[in-house]
mmCIF file of C-alpha atoms and ligand atoms in Angstrom:
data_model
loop_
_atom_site.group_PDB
_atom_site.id
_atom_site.type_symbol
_atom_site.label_atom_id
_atom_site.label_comp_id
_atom_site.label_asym_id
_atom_site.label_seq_id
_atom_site.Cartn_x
_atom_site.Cartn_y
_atom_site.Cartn_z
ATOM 1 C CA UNK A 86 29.691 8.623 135.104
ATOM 2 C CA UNK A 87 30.267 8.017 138.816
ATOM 3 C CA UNK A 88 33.701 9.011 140.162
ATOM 4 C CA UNK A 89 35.636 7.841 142.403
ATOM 5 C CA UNK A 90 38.779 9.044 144.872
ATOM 6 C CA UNK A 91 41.496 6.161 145.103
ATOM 7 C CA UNK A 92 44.219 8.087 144.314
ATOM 8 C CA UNK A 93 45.378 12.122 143.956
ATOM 9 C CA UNK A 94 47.468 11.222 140.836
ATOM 10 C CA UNK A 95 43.579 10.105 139.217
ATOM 11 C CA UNK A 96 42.995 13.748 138.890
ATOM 12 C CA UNK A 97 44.549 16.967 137.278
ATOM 13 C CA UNK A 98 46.554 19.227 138.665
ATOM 14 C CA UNK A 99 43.607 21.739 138.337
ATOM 15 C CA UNK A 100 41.084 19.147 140.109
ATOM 16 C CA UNK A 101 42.926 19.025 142.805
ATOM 17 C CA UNK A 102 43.897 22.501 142.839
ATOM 18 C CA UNK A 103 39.711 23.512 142.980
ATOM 19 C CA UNK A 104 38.694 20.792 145.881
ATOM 20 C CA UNK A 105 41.594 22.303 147.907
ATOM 21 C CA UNK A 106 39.869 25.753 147.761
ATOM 22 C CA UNK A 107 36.914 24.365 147.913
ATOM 23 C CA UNK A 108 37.748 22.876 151.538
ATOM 24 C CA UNK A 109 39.603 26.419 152.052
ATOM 25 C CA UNK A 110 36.017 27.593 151.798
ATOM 26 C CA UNK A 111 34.106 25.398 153.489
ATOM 27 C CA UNK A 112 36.596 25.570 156.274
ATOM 28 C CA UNK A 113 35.776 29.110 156.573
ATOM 29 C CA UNK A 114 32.696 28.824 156.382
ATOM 30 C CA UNK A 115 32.385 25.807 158.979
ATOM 31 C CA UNK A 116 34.523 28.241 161.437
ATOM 32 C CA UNK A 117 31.910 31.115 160.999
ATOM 33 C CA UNK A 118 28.920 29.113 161.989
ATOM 34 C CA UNK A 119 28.383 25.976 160.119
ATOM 35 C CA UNK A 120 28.223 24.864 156.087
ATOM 36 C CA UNK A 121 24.541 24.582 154.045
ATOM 37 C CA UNK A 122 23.091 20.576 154.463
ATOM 38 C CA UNK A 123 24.783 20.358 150.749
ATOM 39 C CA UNK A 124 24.985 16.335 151.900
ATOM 40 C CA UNK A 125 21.072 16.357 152.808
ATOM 41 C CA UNK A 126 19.670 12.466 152.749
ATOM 42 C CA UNK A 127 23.274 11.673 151.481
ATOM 43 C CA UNK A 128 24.726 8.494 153.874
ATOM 44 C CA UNK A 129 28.577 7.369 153.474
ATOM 45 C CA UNK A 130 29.361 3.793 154.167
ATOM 46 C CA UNK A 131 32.392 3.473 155.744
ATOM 47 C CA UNK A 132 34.410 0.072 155.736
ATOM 48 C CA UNK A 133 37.439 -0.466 157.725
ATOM 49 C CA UNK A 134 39.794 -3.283 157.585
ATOM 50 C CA UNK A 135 42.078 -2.032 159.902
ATOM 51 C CA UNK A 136 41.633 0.752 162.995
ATOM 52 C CA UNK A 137 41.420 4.225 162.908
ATOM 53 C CA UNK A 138 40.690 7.462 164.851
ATOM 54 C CA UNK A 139 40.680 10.274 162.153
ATOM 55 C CA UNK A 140 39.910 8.938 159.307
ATOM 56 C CA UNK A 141 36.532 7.392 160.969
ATOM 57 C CA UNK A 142 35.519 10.086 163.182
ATOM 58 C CA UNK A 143 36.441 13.228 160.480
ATOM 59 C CA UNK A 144 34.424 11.656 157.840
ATOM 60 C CA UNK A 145 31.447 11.082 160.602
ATOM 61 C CA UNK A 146 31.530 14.216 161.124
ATOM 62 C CA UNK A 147 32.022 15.646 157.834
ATOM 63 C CA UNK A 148 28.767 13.953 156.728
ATOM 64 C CA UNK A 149 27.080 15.686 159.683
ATOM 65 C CA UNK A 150 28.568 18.692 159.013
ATOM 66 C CA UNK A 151 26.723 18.523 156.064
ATOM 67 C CA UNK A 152 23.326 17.491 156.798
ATOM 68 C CA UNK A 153 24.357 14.072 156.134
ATOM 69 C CA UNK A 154 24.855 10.568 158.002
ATOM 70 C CA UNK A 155 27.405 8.118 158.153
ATOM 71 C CA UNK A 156 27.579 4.572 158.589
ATOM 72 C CA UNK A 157 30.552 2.711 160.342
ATOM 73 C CA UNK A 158 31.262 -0.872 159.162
ATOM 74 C CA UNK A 159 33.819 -3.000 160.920
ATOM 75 C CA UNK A 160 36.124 -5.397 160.067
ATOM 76 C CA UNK A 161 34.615 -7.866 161.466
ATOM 77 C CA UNK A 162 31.066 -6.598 160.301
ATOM 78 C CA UNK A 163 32.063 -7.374 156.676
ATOM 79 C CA UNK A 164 34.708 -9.688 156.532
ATOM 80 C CA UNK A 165 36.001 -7.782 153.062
ATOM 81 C CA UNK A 166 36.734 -11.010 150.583
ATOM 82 C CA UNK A 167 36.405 -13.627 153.279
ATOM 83 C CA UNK A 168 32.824 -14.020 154.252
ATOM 84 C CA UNK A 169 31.795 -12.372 151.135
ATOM 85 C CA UNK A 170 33.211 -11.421 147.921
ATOM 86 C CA UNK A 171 34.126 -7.451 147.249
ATOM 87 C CA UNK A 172 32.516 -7.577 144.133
ATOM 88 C CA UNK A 173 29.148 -8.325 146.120
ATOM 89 C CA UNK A 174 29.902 -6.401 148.969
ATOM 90 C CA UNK A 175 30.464 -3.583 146.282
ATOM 91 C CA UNK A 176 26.926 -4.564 144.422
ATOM 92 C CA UNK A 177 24.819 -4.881 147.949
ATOM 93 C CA UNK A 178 26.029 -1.272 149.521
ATOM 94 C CA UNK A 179 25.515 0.603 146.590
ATOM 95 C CA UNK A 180 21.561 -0.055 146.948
ATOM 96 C CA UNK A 181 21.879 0.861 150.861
ATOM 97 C CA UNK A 182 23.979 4.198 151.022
ATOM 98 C CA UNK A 183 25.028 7.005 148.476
ATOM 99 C CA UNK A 184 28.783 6.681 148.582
ATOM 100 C CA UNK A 185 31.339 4.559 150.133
ATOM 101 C CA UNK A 186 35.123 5.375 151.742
ATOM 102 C CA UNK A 187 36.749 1.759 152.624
ATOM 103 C CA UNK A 188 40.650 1.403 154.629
ATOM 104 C CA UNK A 189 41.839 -1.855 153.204
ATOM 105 C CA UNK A 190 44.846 -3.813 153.434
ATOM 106 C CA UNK A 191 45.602 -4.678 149.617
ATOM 107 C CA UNK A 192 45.209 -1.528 147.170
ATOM 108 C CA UNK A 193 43.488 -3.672 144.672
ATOM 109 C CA UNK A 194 40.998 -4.332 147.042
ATOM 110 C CA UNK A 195 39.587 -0.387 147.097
ATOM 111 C CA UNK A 196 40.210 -0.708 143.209
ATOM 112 C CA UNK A 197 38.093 -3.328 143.100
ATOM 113 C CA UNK A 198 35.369 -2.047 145.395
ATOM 114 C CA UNK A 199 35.028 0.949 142.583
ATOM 115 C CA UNK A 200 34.990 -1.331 140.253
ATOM 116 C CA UNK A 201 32.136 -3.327 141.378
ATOM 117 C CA UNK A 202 30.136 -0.221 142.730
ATOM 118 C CA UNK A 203 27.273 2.168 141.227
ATOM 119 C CA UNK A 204 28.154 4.718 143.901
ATOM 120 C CA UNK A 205 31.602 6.403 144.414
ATOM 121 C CA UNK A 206 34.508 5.040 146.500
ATOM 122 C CA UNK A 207 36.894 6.935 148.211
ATOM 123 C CA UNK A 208 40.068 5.207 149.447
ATOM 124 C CA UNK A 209 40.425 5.879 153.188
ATOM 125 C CA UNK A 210 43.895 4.534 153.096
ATOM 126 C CA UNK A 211 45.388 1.205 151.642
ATOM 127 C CA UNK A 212 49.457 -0.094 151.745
ATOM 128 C CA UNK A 213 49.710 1.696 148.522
ATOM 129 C CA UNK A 214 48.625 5.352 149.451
ATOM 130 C CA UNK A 215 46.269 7.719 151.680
ATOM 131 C CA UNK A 216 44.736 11.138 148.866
ATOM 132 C CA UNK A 217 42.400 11.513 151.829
ATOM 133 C CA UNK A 218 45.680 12.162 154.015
ATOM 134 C CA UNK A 219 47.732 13.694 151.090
ATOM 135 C CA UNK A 220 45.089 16.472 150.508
ATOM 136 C CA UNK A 221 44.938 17.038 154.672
ATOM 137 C CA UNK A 222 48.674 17.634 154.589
ATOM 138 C CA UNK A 223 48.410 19.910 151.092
ATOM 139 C CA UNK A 224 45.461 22.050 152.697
ATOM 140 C CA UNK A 225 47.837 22.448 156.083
ATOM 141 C CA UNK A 226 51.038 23.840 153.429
ATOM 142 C CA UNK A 227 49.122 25.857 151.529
ATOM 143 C CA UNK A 228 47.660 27.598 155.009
ATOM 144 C CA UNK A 229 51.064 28.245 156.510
ATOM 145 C CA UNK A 230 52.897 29.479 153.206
ATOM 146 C CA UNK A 231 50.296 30.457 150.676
ATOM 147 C CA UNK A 232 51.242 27.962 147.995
ATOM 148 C CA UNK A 233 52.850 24.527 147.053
ATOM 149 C CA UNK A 234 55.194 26.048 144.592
ATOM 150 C CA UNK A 235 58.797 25.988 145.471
ATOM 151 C CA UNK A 236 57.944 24.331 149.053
ATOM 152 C CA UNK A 237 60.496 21.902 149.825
ATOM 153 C CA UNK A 238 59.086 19.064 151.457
ATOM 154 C CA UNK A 239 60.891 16.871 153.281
ATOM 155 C CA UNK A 240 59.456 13.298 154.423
ATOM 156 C CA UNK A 241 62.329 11.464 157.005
ATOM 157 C CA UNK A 242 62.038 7.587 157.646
ATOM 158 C CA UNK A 243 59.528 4.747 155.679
ATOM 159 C CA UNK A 244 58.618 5.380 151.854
ATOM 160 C CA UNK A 245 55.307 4.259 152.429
ATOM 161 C CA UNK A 246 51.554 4.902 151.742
ATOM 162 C CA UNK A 247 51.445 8.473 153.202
ATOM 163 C CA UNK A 248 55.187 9.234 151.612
ATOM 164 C CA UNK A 249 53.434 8.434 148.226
ATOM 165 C CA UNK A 250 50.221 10.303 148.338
ATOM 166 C CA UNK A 251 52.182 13.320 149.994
ATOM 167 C CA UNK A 252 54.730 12.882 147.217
ATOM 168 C CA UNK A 253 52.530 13.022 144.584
ATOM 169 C CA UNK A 254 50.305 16.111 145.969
ATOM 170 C CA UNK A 255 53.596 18.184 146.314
ATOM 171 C CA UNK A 256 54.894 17.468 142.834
ATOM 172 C CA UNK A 257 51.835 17.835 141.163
ATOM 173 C CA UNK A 258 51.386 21.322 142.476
ATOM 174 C CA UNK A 259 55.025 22.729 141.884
ATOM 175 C CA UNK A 260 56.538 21.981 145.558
ATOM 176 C CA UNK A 261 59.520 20.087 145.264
ATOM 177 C CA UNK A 262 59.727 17.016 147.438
ATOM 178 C CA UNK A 263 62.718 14.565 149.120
ATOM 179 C CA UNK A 264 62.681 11.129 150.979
ATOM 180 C CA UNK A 265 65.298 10.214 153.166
ATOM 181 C CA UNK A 266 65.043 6.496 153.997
ATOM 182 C CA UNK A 267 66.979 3.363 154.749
ATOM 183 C CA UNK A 268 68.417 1.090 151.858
ATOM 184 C CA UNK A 269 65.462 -1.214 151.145
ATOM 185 C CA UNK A 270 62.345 0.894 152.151
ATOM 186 C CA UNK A 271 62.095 3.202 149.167
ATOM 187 C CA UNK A 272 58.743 4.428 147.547
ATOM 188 C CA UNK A 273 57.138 2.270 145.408
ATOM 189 C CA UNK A 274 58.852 2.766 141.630
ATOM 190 C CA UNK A 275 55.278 3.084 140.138
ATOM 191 C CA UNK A 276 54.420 5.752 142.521
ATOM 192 C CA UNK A 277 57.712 7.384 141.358
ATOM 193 C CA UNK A 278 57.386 7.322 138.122
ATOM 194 C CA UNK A 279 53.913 9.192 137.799
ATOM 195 C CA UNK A 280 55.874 11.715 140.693
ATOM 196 C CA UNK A 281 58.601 12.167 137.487
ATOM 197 C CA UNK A 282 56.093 12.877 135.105
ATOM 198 C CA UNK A 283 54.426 15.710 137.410
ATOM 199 C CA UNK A 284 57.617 16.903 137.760
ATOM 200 C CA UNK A 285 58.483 16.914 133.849
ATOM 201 C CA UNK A 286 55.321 19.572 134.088
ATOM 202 C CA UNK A 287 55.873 21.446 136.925
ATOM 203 C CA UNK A 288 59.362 21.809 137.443
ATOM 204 C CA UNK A 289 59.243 20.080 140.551
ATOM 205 C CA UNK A 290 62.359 17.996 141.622
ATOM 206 C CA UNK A 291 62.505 14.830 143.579
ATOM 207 C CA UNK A 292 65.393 13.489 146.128
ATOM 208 C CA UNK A 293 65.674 10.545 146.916
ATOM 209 C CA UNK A 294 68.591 10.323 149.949
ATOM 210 C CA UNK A 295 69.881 7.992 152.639
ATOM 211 C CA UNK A 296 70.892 10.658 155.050
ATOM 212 C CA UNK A 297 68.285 12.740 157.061
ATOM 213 C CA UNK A 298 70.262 15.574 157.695
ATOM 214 C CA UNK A 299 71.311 16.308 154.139
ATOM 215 C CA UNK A 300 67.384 15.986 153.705
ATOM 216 C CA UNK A 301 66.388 18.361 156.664
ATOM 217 C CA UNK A 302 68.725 21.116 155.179
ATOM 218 C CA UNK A 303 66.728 23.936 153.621
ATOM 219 C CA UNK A 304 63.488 21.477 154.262
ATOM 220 C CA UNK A 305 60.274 24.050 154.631
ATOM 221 C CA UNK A 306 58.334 20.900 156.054
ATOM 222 C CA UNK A 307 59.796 17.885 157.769
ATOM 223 C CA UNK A 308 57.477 15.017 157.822
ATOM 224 C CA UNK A 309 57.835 11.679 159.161
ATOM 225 C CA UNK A 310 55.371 8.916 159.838
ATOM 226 C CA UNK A 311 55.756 5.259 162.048
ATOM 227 C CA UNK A 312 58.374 3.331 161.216
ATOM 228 C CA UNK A 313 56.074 0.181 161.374
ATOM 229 C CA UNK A 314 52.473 0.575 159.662
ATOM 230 C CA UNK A 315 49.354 -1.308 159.875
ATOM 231 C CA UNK A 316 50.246 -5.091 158.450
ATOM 232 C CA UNK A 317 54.210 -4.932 159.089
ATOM 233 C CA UNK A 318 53.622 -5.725 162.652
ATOM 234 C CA UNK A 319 55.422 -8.918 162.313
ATOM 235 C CA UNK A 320 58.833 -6.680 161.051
ATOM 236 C CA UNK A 321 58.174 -4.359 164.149
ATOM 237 C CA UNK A 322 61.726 -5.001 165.998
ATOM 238 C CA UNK A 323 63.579 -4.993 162.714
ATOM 239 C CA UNK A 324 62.264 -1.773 161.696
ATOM 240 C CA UNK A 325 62.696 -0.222 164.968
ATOM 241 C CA UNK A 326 66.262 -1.204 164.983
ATOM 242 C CA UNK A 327 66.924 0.298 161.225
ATOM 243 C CA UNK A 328 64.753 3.643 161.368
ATOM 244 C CA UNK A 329 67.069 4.633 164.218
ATOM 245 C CA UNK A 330 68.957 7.316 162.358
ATOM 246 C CA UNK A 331 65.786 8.450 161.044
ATOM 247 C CA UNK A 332 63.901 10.538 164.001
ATOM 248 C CA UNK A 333 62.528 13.902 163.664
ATOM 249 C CA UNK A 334 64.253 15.292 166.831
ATOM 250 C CA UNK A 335 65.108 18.628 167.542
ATOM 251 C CA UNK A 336 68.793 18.269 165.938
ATOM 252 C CA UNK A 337 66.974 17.869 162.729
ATOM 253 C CA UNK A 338 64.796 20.848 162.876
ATOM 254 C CA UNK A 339 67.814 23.177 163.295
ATOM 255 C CA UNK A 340 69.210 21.708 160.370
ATOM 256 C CA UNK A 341 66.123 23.083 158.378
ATOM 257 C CA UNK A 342 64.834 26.031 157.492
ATOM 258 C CA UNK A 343 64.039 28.584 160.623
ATOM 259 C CA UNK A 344 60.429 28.655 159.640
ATOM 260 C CA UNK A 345 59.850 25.016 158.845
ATOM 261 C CA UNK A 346 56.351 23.385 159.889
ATOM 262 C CA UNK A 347 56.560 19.652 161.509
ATOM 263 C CA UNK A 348 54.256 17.092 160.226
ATOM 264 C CA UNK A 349 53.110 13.825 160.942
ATOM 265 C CA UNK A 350 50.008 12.043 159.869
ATOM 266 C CA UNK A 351 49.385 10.474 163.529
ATOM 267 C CA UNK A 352 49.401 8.521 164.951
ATOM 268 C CA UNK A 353 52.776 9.312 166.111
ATOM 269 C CA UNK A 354 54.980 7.084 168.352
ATOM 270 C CA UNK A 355 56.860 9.294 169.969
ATOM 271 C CA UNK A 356 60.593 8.562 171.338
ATOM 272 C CA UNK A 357 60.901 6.864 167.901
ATOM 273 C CA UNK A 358 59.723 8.733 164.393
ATOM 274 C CA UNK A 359 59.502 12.120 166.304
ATOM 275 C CA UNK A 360 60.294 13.126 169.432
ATOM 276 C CA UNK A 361 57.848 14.789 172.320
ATOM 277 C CA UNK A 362 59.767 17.863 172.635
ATOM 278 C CA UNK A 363 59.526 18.646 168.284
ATOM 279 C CA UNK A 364 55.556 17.162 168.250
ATOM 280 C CA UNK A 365 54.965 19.666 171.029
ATOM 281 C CA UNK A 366 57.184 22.462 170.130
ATOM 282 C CA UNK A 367 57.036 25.179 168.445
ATOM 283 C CA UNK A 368 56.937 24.182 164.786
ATOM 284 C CA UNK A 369 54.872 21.754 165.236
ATOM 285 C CA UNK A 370 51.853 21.520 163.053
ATOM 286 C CA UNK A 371 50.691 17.815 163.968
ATOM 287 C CA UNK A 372 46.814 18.825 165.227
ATOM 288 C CA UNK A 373 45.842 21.433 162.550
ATOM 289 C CA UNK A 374 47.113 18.972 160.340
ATOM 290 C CA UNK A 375 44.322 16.205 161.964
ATOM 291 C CA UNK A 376 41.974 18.821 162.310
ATOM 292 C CA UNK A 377 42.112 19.692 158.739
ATOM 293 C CA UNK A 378 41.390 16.320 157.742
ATOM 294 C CA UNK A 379 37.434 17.058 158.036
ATOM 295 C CA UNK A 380 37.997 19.834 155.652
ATOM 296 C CA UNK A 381 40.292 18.464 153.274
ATOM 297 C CA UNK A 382 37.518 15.535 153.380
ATOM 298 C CA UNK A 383 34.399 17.591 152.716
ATOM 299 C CA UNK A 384 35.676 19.081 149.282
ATOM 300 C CA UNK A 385 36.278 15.671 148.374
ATOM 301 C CA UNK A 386 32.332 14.268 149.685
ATOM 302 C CA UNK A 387 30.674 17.382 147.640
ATOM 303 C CA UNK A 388 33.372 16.834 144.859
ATOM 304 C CA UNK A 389 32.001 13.198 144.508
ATOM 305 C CA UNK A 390 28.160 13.913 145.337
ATOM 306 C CA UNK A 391 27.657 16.488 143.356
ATOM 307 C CA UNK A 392 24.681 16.262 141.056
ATOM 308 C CA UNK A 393 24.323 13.024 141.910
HETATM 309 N N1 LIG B 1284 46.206 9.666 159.796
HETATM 310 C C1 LIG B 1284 45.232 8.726 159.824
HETATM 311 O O1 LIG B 1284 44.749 8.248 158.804
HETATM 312 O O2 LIG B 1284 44.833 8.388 161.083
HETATM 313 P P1 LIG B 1284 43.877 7.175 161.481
HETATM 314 O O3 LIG B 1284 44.633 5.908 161.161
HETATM 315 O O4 LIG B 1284 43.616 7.322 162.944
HETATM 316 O O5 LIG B 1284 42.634 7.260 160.658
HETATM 317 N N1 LIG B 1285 51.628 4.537 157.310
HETATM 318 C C1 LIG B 1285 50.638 4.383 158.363
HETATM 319 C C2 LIG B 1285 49.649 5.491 158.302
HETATM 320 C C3 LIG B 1285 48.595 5.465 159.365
HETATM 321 C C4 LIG B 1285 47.591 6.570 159.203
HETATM 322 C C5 LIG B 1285 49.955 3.034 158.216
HETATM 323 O O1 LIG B 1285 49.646 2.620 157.095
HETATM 324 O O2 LIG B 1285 49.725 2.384 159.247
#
């Protein structure tokens, strides 16, 4: 049976653990002169409903990398339920290329696309969650302190799509994980509850604060991400009134621990979520954590190609 990557909590603790070393290794082996053509004649269709800069141009690349191709389809290429239904966009593609990663606005609508495909489907980001970001960001903790387990990650401002997948990654691998966020922008309570239930398993605990500081005490990783993502443009000036309290800056970092790493998923708006002088200081870890996007995404294109 075909599988599919729409979200990190659709796989074990111990299927996630292997793709991360699996990028670990290909990483390596990438850095020390290239990977094997393991993608040969393999082409990923790539639909985007909304913009991008990493997610389009890492997976490019990590189908090149590869010895494979990729094809970019745009929004308004495809017109994703409006000029045709998914179900038949799904059915068409999977004759043309070997594998599909789609950003869409709805979750469903990446549900539905694996639903209606022969090939697999990897989410490239939808308002519910981002795996392909979540694993980027687990790949980047795991580098700096050797492990997830007992990592307190901290994620300051929205509980959105990125605060779930990151969430879930953490608590699934023994790290223990905290949102701080205004009253009314919490993480969505179905996302929580499979967070518990990792947690029930690993030991893991979950905050879930109003105050930033109280949540950037002890914090081994800070992470924040925009205050306004793709679809809430129409809340922008609310949101940017609200989140206020809720900027990285460098007052927070002292709060947490000396060694803490900085992360954001970009792109970052700084003088709001995060400030210049903490994205450029020292404990920032904003550009290997882009940059490890391609590898993070490779384990998951050979994960999902393999022996097919
Ligand atoms: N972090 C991330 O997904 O970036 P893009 O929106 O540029 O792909
Ligand atoms: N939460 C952001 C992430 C962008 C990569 C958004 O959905 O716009």
């Amino acid at each position: 049976m075909k599988k599919d990557f729409i979200a990190i909590s659709d796989y074990s603790p111990s299927e996630i653990q292997k793709m991360l070393d699996l990028a670990i290794e290909l990483k390596k082996e990438w850095k020390s002169g290239g990977n094997p053509p393991l993608l040969k004649g393999k082409v990923l269709g790539m639909i985007f409903q909304k913009p991008s800069l990493r997610t389009r141009v890492s997976f490019d690349m990590a189908m090149r990398h590869l010895g494979g191709d990729a094809l970019y389809l745009s929004p308004n290429e495809i017109g994703l339920g409006q000029r045709e239904s998914i179900a038949d966009v799904a059915r068409v593609l999977s004759g043309y290329v070997e594998i599909l990663m789609a950003r869409v606005f709805e979750h469903q609508h990446v549900v539905d696309l694996a639903k209606y495909s022969s090939i697999p489907v990897i989410n490239g980001l939808s308002d519910y969650n981002h795996p392909c970001q979540g694993m980027a960001d687990a790949l980047t903790i795991i580098e700096k302190f050797g492990t997830l387990k007992g990592i307190n990650v901290s994620f300051i401002g929205d509980g959105n799509n990125v605060a779930v997948s990151l969430m879930h990654v953490v608590t699934m691998l023994g790290g223990n994980f905290t949102l701080a966020s205004p009253e009314g922008y919490d993480l969505d309570p179905n996302a929580l509850q499979i967070a518990k239930a990792f947690c029930e398993k690993t030991g893991s605990k979950i905050r879930l604060l109003r105050d930033p500081e109280e949540a950037a005490k002890g914090a081994n990783v800070l992470y924040t991400d925009t205050w306004v993502s793709m679809g809430q443009e129409a809340e922008t000036e609310k949101r940017k009134n609200i989140f206020v309290p809720y900027q990285v800056n460098q007052h927070l970092v002292e709060m947490a621990d000396p060694d803490v790493i900085v992360m954001h998923c970009l792109p970052a708006h700084r003088g709001q979520e995060i400030t210049d002088e903490v994205a450029d200081g020292p404990h920032s870890t904003l550009f290997p954590q882009a940059h490890n996007r391609l590898h993070a995404q490779k384990a998951i294109l050979v994960e999902l190609l393999r022996g097919s």
